[in-house]
mmCIF file of C-alpha atoms in Angstrom:
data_model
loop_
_atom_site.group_PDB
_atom_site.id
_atom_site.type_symbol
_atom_site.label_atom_id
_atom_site.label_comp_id
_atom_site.label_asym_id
_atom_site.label_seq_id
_atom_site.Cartn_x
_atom_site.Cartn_y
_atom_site.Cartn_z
ATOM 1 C CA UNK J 1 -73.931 -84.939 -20.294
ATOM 2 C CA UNK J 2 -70.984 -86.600 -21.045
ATOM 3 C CA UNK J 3 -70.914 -89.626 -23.308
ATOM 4 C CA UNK J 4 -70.062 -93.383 -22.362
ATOM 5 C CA UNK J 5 -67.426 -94.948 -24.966
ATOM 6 C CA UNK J 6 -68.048 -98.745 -24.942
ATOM 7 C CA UNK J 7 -65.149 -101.078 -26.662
ATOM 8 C CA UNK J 8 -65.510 -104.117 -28.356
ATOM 9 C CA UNK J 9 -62.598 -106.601 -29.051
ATOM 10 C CA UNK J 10 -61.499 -107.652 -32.165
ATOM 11 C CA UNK J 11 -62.908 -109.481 -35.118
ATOM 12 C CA UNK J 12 -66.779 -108.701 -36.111
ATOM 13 C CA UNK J 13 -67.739 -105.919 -33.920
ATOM 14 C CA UNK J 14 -69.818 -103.612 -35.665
ATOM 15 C CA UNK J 15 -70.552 -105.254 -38.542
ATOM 16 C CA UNK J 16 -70.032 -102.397 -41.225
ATOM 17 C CA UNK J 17 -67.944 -103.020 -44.343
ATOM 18 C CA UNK J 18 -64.887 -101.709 -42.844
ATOM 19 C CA UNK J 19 -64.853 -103.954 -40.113
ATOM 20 C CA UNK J 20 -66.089 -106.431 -42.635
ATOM 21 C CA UNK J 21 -63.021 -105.819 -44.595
ATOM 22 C CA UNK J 22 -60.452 -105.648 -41.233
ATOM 23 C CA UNK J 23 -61.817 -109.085 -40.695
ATOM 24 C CA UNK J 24 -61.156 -110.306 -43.965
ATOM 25 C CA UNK J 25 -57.496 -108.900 -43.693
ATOM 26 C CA UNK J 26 -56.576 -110.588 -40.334
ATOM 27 C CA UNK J 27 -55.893 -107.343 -39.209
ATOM 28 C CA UNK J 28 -56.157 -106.633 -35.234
ATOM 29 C CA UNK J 29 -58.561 -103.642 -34.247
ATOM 30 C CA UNK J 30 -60.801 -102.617 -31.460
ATOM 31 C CA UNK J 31 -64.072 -101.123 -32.082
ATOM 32 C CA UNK J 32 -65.064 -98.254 -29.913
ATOM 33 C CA UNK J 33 -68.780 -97.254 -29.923
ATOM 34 C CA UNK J 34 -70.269 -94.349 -28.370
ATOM 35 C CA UNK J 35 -73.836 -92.335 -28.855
ATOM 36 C CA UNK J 36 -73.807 -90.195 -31.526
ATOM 37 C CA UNK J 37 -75.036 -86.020 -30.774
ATOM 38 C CA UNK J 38 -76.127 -85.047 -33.841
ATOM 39 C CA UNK J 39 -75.894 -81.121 -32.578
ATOM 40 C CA UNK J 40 -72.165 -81.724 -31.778
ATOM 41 C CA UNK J 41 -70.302 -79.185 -33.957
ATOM 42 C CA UNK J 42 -67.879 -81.418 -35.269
ATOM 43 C CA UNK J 43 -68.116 -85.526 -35.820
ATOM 44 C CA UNK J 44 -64.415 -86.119 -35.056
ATOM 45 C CA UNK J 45 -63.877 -84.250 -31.913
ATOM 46 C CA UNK J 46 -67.036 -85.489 -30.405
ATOM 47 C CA UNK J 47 -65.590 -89.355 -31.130
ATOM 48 C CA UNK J 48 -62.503 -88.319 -29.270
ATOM 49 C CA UNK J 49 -64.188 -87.076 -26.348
ATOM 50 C CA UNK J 50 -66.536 -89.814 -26.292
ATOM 51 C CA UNK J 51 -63.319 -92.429 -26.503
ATOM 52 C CA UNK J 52 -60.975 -90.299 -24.210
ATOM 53 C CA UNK J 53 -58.689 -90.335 -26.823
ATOM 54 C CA UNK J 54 -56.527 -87.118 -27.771
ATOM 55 C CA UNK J 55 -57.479 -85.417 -30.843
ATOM 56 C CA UNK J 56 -54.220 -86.208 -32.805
ATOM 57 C CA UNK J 57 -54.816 -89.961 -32.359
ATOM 58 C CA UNK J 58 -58.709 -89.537 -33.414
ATOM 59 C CA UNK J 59 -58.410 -89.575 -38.159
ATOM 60 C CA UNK J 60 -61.297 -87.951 -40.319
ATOM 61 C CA UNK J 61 -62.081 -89.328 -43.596
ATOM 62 C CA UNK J 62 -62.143 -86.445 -46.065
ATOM 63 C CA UNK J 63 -63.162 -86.911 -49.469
ATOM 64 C CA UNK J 64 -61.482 -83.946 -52.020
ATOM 65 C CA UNK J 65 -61.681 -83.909 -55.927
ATOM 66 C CA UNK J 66 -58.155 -83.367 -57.061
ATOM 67 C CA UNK J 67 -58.270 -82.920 -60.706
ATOM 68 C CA UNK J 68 -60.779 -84.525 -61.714
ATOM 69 C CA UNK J 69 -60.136 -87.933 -59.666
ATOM 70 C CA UNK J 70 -61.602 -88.434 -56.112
ATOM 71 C CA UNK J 71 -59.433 -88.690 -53.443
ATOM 72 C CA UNK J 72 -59.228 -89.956 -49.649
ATOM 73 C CA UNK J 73 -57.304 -87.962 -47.028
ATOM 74 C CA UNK J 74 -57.180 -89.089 -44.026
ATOM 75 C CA UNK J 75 -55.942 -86.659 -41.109
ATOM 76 C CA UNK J 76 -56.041 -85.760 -37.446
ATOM 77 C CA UNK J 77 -59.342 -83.900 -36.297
ATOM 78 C CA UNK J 78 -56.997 -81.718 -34.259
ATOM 79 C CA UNK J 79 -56.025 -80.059 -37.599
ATOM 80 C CA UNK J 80 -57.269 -79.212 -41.398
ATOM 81 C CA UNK J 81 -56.645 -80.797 -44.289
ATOM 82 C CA UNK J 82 -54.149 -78.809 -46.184
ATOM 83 C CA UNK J 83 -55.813 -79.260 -49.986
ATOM 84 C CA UNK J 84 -52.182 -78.135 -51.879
ATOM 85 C CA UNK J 85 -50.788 -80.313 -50.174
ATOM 86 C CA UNK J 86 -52.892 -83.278 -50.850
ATOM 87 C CA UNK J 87 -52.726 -82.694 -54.288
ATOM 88 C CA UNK J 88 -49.141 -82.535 -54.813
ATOM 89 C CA UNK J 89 -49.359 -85.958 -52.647
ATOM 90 C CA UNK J 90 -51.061 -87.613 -55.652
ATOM 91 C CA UNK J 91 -49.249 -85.641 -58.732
ATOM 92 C CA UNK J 92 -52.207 -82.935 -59.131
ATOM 93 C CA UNK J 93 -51.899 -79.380 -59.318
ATOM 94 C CA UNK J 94 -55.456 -78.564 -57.330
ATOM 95 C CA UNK J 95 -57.390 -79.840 -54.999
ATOM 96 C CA UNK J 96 -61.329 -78.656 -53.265
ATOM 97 C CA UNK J 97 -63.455 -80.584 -51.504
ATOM 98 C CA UNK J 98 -65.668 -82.844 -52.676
ATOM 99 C CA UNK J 99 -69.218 -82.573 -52.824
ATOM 100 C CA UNK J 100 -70.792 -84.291 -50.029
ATOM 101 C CA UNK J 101 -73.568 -86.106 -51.833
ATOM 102 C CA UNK J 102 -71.223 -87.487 -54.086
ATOM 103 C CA UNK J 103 -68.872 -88.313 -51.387
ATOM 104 C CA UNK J 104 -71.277 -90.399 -49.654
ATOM 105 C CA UNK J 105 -72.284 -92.256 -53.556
ATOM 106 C CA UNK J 106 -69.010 -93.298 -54.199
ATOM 107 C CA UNK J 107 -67.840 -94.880 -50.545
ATOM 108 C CA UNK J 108 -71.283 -95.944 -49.928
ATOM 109 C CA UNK J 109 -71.073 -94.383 -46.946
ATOM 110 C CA UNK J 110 -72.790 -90.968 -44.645
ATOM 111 C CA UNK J 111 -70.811 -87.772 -44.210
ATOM 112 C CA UNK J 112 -69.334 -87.988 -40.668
ATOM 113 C CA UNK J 113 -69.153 -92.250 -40.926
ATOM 114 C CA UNK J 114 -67.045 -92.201 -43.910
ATOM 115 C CA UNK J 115 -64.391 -94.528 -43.765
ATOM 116 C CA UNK J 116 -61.219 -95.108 -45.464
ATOM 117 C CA UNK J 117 -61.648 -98.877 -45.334
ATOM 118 C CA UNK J 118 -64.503 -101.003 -46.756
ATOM 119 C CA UNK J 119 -65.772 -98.208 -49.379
ATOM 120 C CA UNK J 120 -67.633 -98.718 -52.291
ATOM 121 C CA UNK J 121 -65.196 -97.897 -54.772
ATOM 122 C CA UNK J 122 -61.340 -98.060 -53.948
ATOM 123 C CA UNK J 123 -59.958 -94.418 -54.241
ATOM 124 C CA UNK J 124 -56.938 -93.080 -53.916
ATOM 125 C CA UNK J 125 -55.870 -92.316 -50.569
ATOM 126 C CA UNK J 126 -53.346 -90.262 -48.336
ATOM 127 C CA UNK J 127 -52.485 -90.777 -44.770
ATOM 128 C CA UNK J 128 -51.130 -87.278 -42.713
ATOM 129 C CA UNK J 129 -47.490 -88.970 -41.896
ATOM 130 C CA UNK J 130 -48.372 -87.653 -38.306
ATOM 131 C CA UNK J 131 -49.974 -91.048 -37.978
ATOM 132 C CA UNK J 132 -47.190 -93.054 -37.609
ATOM 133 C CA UNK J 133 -46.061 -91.463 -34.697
ATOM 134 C CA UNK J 134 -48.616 -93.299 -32.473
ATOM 135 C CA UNK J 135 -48.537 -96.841 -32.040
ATOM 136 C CA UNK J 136 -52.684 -96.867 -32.854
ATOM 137 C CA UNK J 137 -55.114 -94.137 -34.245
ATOM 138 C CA UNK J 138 -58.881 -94.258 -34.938
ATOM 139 C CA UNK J 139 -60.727 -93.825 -38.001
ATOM 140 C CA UNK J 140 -64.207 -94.051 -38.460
ATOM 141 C CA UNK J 141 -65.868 -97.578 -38.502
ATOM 142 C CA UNK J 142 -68.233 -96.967 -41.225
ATOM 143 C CA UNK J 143 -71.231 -95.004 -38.908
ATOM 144 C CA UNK J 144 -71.673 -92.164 -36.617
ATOM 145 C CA UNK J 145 -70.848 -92.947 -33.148
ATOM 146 C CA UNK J 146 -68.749 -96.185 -34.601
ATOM 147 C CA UNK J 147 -64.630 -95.977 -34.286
ATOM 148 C CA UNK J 148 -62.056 -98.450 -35.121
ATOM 149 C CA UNK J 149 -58.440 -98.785 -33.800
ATOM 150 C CA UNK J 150 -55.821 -100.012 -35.543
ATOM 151 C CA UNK J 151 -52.056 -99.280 -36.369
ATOM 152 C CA UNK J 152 -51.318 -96.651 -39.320
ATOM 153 C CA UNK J 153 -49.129 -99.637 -40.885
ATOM 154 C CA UNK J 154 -52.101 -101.477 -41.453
ATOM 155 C CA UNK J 155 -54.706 -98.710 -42.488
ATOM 156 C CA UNK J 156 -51.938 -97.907 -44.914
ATOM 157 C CA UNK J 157 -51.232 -101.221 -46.018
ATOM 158 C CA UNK J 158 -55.372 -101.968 -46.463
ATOM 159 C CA UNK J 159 -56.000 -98.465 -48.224
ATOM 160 C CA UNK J 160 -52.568 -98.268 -50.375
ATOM 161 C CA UNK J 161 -51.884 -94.848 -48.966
ATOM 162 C CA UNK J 162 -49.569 -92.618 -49.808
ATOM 163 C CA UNK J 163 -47.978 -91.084 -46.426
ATOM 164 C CA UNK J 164 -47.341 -87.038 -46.735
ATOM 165 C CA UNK J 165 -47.947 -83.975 -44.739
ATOM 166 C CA UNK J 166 -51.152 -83.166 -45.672
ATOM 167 C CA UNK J 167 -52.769 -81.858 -42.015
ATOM 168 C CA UNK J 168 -52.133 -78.839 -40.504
ATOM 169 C CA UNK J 169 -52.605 -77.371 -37.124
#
């Protein structure tokens, strides 16, 4: 069955604390809405298909513990997060994923909505640098089934993120 992608322009659509805090910014974004299939296999390639957007423009949010500190990476759902490489991003030597509970505590967010924008608690973040070599990409809005689009200027600019190759194919 395939899935119907609805858009919503600009400022307020959605209503989570990312778009909240997109709002706040002035920053220009389109909100792209789908239903959510919670037996898809994977949360980010479902939004692309949904969208009709190619899988290198689509970001997950992935929350890793790299010594110690939480950290954000954000990367293409085409790929993997490459956890040695996120952690020499930030100036650690190791990197694992996060446990997902705790994940979802400290953004205030569910695993498969998190978003790098509007969390809880401001963590460090890293954007892949692949991002910047499309005009727009989409992150997740704050829910399941809930994507915004914006430039990787801004969701750098908003997160403070480092830029480094930290996705691989």
């Amino acid at each position: 069955m395939a899935k119907k992608a609805k858009k919503q322009q600009e400022k307020g659509a959605g209503g989570t604390p990312a778009t909240v805090a997109l709002t706040a910014a002035g920053v220009r974004y389109t909100v792209h809405s789908y239903d959510h299939d919670p037996s898809h296999p994977s949360y980010g390639e479902e939004a692309a298909e949904a969208m009709g957007v190619s899988p290198d423009r689509v970001f997950k949010t992935l929350v890793a513990d790299v010594d110690g500190t939480l950290t954000v990476a954000v990367v293409p759902v085409a790929g993997s997060l490459d956890l040695k490489a996120l952690a020499a991003a930030v100036g650690g030597k190791r990197a694992a994923m996060a446990d997902p509970a705790l994940a979802e505590r400290t953004t205030g967010y569910v695993r498969g909505g998190i978003s790098p924008l509007g969390q809880r608690k401001r963590l460090p973040t890293v954007l892949d640098d692949s991002a910047h070599a499309h005009a727009t990409i989409c992150v997740s809005a704050g829910r399941r089934g809930l994507e915004v689009e914006l430039s990787p200027g801004d969701l750098a600019d908003l997160t403070n993120a480092a830029l480094a190759p930290i996705g691989r194919a």
